Coordinates of C-alpha atoms in Angstrom, one line a residue:
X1 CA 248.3 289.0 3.5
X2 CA 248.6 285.4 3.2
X3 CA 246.1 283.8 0.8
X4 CA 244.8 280.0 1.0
X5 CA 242.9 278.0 -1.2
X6 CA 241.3 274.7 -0.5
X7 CA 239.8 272.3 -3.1
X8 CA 241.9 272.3 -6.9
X9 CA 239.4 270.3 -8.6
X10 CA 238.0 271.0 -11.9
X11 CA 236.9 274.1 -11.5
X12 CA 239.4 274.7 -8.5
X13 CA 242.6 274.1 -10.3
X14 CA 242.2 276.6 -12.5
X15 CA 240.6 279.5 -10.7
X16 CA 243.6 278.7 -8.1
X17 CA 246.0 278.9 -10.9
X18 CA 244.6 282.2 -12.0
X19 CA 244.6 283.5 -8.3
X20 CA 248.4 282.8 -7.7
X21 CA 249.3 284.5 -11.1
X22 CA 249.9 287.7 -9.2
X23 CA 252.9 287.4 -6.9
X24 CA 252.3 287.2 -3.2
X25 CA 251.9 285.1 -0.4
X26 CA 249.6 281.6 -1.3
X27 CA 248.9 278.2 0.1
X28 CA 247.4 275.7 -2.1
X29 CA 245.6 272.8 -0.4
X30 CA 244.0 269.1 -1.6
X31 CA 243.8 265.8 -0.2
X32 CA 245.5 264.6 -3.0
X33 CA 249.2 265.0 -3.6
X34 CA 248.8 264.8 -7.5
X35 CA 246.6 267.8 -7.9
X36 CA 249.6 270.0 -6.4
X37 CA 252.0 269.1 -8.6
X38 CA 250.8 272.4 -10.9
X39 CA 251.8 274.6 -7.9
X40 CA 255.6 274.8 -7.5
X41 CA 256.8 278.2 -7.8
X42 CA 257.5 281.1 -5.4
X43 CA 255.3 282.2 -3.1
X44 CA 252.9 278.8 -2.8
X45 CA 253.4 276.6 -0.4
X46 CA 251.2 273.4 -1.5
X47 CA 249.7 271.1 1.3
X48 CA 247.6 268.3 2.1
X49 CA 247.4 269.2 5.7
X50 CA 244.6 271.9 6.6
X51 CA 246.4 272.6 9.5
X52 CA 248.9 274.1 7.1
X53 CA 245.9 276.2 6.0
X54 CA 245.2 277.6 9.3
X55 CA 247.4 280.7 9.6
X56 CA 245.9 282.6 6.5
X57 CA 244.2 285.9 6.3
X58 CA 241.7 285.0 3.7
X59 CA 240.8 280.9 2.7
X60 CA 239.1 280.2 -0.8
X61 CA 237.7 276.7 -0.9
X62 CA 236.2 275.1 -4.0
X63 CA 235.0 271.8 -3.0
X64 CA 232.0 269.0 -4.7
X65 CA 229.3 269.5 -2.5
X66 CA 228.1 271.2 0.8
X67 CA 228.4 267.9 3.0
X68 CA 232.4 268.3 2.2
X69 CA 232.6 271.6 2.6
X70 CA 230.9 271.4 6.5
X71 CA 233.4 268.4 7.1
X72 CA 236.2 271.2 5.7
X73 CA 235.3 273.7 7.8
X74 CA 233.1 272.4 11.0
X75 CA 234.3 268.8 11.8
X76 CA 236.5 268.5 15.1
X77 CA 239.6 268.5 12.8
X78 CA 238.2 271.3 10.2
X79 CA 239.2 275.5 10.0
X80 CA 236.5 276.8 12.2
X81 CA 238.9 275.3 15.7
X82 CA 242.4 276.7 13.8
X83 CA 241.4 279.9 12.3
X84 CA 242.0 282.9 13.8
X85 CA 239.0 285.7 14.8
X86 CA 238.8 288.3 11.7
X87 CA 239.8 285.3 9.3
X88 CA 237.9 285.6 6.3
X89 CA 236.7 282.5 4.4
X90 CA 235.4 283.0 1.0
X91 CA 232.9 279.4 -0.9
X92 CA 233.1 279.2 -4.4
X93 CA 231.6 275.9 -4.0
X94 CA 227.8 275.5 -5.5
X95 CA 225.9 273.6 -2.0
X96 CA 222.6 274.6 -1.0
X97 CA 221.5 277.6 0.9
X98 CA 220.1 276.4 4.0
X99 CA 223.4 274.7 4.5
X100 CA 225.5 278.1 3.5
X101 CA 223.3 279.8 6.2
X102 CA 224.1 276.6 9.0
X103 CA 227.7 277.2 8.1
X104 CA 228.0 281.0 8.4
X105 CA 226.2 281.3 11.5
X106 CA 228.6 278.5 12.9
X107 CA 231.9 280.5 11.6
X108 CA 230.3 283.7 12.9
X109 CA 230.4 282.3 16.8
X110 CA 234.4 282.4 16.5
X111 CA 234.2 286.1 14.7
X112 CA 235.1 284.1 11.6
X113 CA 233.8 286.3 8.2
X114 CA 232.1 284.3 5.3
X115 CA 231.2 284.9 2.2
X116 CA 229.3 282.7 -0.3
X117 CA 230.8 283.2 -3.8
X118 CA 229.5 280.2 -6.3
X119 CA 231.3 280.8 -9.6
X120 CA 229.4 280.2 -13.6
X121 CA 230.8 279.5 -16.1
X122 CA 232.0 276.0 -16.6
X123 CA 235.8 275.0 -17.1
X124 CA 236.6 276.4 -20.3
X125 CA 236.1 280.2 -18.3
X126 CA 237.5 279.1 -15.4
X127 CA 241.1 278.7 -17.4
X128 CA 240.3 281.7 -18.8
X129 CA 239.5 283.7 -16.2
X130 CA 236.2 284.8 -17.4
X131 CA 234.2 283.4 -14.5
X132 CA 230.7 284.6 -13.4
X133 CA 231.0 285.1 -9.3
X134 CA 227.8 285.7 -7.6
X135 CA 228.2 286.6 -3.9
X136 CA 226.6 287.1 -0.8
X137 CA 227.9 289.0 2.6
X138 CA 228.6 292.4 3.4
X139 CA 229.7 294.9 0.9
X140 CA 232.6 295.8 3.0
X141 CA 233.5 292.6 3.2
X142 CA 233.0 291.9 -0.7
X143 CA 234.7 295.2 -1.5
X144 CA 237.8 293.4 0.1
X145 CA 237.8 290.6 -1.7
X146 CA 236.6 291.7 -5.2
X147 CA 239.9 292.5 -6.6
X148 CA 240.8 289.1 -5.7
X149 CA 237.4 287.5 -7.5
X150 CA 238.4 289.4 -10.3
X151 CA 241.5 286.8 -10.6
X152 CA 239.2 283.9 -11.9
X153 CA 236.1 286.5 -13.1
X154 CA 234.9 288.9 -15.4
X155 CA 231.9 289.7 -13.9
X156 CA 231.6 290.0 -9.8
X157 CA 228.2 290.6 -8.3
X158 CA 227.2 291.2 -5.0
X159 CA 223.6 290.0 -4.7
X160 CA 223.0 290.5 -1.1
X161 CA 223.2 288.6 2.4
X162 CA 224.6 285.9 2.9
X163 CA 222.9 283.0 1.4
X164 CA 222.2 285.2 -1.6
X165 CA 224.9 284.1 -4.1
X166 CA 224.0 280.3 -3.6
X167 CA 220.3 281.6 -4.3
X168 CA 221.1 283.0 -7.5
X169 CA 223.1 280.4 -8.3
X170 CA 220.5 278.0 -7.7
X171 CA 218.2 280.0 -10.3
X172 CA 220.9 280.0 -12.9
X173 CA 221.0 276.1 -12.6
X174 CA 217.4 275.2 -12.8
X175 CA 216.6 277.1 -15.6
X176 CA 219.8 275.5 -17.7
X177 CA 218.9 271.9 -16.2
X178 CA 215.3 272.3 -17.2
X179 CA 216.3 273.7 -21.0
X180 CA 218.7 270.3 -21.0
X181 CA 215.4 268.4 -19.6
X182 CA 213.3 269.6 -22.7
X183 CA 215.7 269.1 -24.9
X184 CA 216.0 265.5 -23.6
X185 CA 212.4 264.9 -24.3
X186 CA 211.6 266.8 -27.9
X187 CA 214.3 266.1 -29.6
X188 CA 214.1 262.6 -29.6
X189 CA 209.9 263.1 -30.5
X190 CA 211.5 265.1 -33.7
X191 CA 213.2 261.9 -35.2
X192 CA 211.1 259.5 -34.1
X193 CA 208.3 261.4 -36.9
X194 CA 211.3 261.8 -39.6
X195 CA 213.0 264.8 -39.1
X196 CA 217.1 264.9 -39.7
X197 CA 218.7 265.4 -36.2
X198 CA 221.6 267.8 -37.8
X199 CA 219.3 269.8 -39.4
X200 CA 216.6 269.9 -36.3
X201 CA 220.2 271.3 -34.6
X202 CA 221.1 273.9 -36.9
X203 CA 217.2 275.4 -36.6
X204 CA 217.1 275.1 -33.3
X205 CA 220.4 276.9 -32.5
X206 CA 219.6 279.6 -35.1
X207 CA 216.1 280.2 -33.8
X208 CA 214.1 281.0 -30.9
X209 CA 214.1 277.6 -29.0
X210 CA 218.2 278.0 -28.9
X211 CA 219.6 278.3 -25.3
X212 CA 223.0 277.9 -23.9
X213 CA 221.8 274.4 -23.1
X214 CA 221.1 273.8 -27.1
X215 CA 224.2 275.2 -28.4
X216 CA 226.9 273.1 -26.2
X217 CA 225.2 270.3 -25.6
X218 CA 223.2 269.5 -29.4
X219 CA 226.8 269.6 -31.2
X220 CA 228.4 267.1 -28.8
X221 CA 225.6 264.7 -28.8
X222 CA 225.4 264.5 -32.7
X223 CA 228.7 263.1 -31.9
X224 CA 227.6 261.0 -29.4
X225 CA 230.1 263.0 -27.1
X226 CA 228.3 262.9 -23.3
X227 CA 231.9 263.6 -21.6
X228 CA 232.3 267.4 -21.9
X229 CA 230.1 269.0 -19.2
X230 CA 229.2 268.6 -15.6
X231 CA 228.6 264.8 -14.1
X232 CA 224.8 264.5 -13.6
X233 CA 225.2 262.7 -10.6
X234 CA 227.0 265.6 -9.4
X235 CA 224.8 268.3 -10.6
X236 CA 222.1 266.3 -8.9
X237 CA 222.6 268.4 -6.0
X238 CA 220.9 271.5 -7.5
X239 CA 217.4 270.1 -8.3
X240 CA 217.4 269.2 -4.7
X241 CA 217.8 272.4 -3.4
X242 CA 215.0 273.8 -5.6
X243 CA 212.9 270.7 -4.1
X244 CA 213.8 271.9 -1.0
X245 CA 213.2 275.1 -0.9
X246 CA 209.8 274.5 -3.0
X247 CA 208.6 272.3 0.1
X248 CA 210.0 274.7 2.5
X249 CA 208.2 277.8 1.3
X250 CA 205.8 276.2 -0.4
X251 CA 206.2 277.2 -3.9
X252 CA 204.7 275.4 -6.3
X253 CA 207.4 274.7 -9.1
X254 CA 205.9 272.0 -11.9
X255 CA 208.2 272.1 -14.4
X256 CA 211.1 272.1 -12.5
X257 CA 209.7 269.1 -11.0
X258 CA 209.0 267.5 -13.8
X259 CA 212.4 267.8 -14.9
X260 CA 213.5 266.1 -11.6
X261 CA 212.1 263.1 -13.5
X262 CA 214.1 262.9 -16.1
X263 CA 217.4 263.9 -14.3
X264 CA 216.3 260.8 -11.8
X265 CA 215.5 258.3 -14.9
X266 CA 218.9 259.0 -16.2
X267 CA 220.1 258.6 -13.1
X268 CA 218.6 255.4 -12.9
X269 CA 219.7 254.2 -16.3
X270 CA 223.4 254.4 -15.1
X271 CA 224.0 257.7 -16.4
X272 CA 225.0 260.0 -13.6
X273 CA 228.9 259.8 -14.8
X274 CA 227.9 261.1 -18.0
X275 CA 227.3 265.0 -18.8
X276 CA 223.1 266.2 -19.4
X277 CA 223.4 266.0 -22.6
X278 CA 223.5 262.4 -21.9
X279 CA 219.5 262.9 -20.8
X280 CA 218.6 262.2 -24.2
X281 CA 218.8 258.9 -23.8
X282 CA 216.6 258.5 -22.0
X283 CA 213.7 259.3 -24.5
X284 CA 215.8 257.7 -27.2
X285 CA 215.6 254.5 -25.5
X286 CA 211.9 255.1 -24.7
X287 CA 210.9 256.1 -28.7
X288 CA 213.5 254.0 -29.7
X289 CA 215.4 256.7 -32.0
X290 CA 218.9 258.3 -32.0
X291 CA 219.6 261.7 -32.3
X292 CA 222.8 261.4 -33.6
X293 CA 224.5 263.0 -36.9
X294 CA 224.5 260.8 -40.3
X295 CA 227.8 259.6 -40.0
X296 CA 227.1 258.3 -36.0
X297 CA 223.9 257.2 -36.3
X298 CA 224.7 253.9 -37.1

């Protein structure tokens, strides 16, 4: 069985890294030459070319966004004119579900398989191997695949149809960009009337308002450290598929929206390289504050 993967990004590297651990047959693929440089041992052939890519069994692909991973695989020079019928291609990429549906149904007319398989987990788990894969096709098809998820996770999940991994995905995502949103907006309040930001920190994380959100992000911007998590501008992309799909079915979804609005301030303040911790800003500037430790808040 030959095995490609397409995409060795952040997250990509990594869970490629982890997939190729167990000798076999691999090709590794990127546009750019420097990310393959990781990959030179027996057994992986590392490309640039997709056309290299085209005579595998099964193809990974952990790319940015969904408009990437249609050019990938449905532009006139992408996989869906090279693979071969019964080729299985497996997304770990996080895009948005009408878009996972569009691309399925395309791969589907040349008996292509597809299965959507968004990971959690953020980097540090990816280089572990600890990932959180949610996924979404057939169970014979997952059944398949899963000892090869099991490469980059710890914990596999089928959740359904296709569609239905991006879906829970999505749900995962709003509810830590909201918790980042909030803490965006209080925080800041909680100086602003005298209260010590590393103290406010250590109640928070040891009380009932802690989240995951709180305890990475609260540490790192006591430090004034906003380079350790996701880009904004690239995480973007999830609080418009909830916008979407709350127009689209017409679900009323008010604080998500609300924290839309500070995502998009921050956006507009220049921020969008920066991590959502980096939010807070936002209301710092705005109550003219700093949440920031003793020794940084000068």
């Amino acid at each position: 069985m030959k095995i490609a993967f397409v995409g060795l990004g952040q997250m990509g590297r990594p869970m490629a890294q982890n997939l190729t651990r167990v000798e076999g047959d691999y090709i590794v693929c990127d546009r750019n030459p420097e990310a393959l440089s990781e990959f030179n041992k027996p057994g992986v052939v590392a490309t640039t070319s997709l056309d290299d890519v085209a005579i595998a069994d099964i193809v990974f692909l952990s790319l940015p966004n969904g408009d990437i991973v249609k050019r990938v695989l449905l532009s006139a020079s992408g996989l869906l004119e090279k693979l071969a019928p019964g080729t299985l291609v497996v997304d770990t990429s996080t895009i948005s579900y009408a878009t996972t549906i569009e691309i399925a149904e395309a791969l589907s007319t040349k008996g292509i398989h597809f299965v959507d398989a968004p990971v959690s987990g953020m980097y540090a788990r990816a280089v572990d191997g600890t990932l959180t894969v949610m996924c979404g096709g057939s169970e014979a098809v997952f059944e398949h695949i899963e000892p090869l998820l099991r490469r980059f996770g710890d914990k596999i999940l089928l959740m359904g149809v296709v569609g239905s991994g991006q879906l829970t995905k999505l749900v995962n995502q709003l509810l830590f960009d909201i918790n980042a949103a909030a803490l965006a907006e209080v925080l800041p309040m909680a100086v602003k009337l005298g209260l010590e930001p590393g103290l406010v920190t250590e109640v928070v994380n040891s009380g009932t308002g802690r989240s995951y959100a709180s305890e990475f992000f609260l540490p790192r911007v006591l430090k004034s450290n906003f380079n350790e998590g996701y880009p904004m501008a690239e995480a973007y992309k999830d609080l418009v598929s909830g916008a979407e799909i709350s127009a689209r079915y017409g679900l009323p979804m008010p604080v998500l929206a609300a924290a839309t609005t500070t995502y998009q301030q921050a956006l507009l303040k220049g921020l969008g390289a920066l991590d959502k911790g980096a939010m807070i800003q936002v209301f710092e500037q705005l109550f003219d504050v700093r949440f920031r430790s003793a020794l940084d808040a000068a």
